[in-house]
Amino acid sequence: MKVSAAIKALQDIHQKFGDIAITGGALSEDEPLSNIIVTDKGGVSVYPTDNRKDRSAEIEMDGVFLT
């Protein structure tokens, strides 16, 4: 992932969810950044796609996960 794409994704996340923490992920020379995901407390992705069954419920945020 290019820096510009990472910055855009993080700006989108900040706009939608506020100033939430980066809570996990791992990067290495052999595995560059390819995904930026936001998960709820149950570990379900809510960004870039919302995979919750009940989308009307308030989201209890966990944080941003980088892979």
CSV table of C-alpha atoms in Angstrom, one decimal:
chain,number,residue,atom,x,y,z
A,1,MET,CA,0.0,0.0,0.0
A,2,LYS,CA,1.3,3.4,-0.9
A,3,VAL,CA,1.6,6.1,1.8
A,4,SER,CA,-1.1,8.2,0.0
A,5,ALA,CA,-3.6,5.3,0.2
A,6,ALA,CA,-2.8,4.6,3.9
A,7,ILE,CA,-3.2,8.3,4.8
A,8,LYS,CA,-6.5,8.5,2.9
A,9,ALA,CA,-7.8,5.4,4.7
A,10,LEU,CA,-6.7,6.7,8.1
A,11,GLN,CA,-8.4,10.1,7.4
A,12,ASP,CA,-11.6,8.3,6.4
A,13,ILE,CA,-11.5,6.3,9.6
A,14,HIS,CA,-10.8,9.4,11.7
A,15,GLN,CA,-13.8,11.2,10.0
A,16,LYS,CA,-16.2,8.2,10.6
A,17,PHE,CA,-15.0,6.9,14.0
A,18,GLY,CA,-13.0,9.7,15.6
A,19,ASP,CA,-9.6,9.5,17.1
A,20,ILE,CA,-9.5,5.7,17.8
A,21,ALA,CA,-6.4,3.8,18.7
A,22,ILE,CA,-4.4,1.5,16.5
A,23,THR,CA,-4.7,-1.7,18.4
A,24,GLY,CA,-2.9,-4.3,16.5
A,25,GLY,CA,-1.3,-5.6,13.4
A,26,ALA,CA,2.1,-6.6,12.1
A,27,LEU,CA,4.4,-5.4,9.4
A,28,SER,CA,7.6,-6.7,8.1
A,29,GLU,CA,9.9,-6.4,5.1
A,30,ASP,CA,8.4,-9.5,3.6
A,31,GLU,CA,4.8,-8.4,4.3
A,32,PRO,CA,4.2,-4.7,3.6
A,33,LEU,CA,1.0,-2.9,4.7
A,34,SER,CA,-1.9,-4.2,2.6
A,35,ASN,CA,-5.1,-3.7,4.7
A,36,ILE,CA,-6.3,-1.2,7.3
A,37,ILE,CA,-9.4,-2.5,9.1
A,38,VAL,CA,-11.5,-1.2,11.9
A,39,THR,CA,-13.1,-3.8,14.3
A,40,ASP,CA,-15.7,-3.6,16.9
A,41,LYS,CA,-15.3,-5.1,20.4
A,42,GLY,CA,-16.5,-8.5,19.1
A,43,GLY,CA,-13.7,-8.5,16.5
A,44,VAL,CA,-16.1,-7.9,13.6
A,45,SER,CA,-14.9,-5.7,10.8
A,46,VAL,CA,-16.8,-2.3,10.5
A,47,TYR,CA,-14.4,-0.7,8.0
A,48,PRO,CA,-13.8,-0.8,5.1
A,49,THR,CA,-16.9,-3.1,5.0
A,50,ASP,CA,-19.5,-3.4,7.8
A,51,ASN,CA,-19.8,-7.2,8.5
A,52,ARG,CA,-22.0,-6.8,11.6
A,53,LYS,CA,-25.4,-8.6,11.4
A,54,ASP,CA,-27.2,-5.8,13.1
A,55,ARG,CA,-26.0,-2.6,11.5
A,56,SER,CA,-28.5,-0.4,13.3
A,57,ALA,CA,-26.9,-1.2,16.7
A,58,GLU,CA,-24.4,1.3,18.1
A,59,ILE,CA,-20.8,0.2,17.4
A,60,GLU,CA,-18.5,-0.5,20.4
A,61,MET,CA,-15.2,0.3,18.8
A,62,ASP,CA,-12.1,-1.8,19.4
A,63,GLY,CA,-9.7,0.0,17.1
A,64,VAL,CA,-7.6,0.0,13.9
A,65,PHE,CA,-5.8,-3.1,12.8
A,66,LEU,CA,-3.0,-2.9,10.3
A,67,THR,CA,-2.0,-5.9,8.1
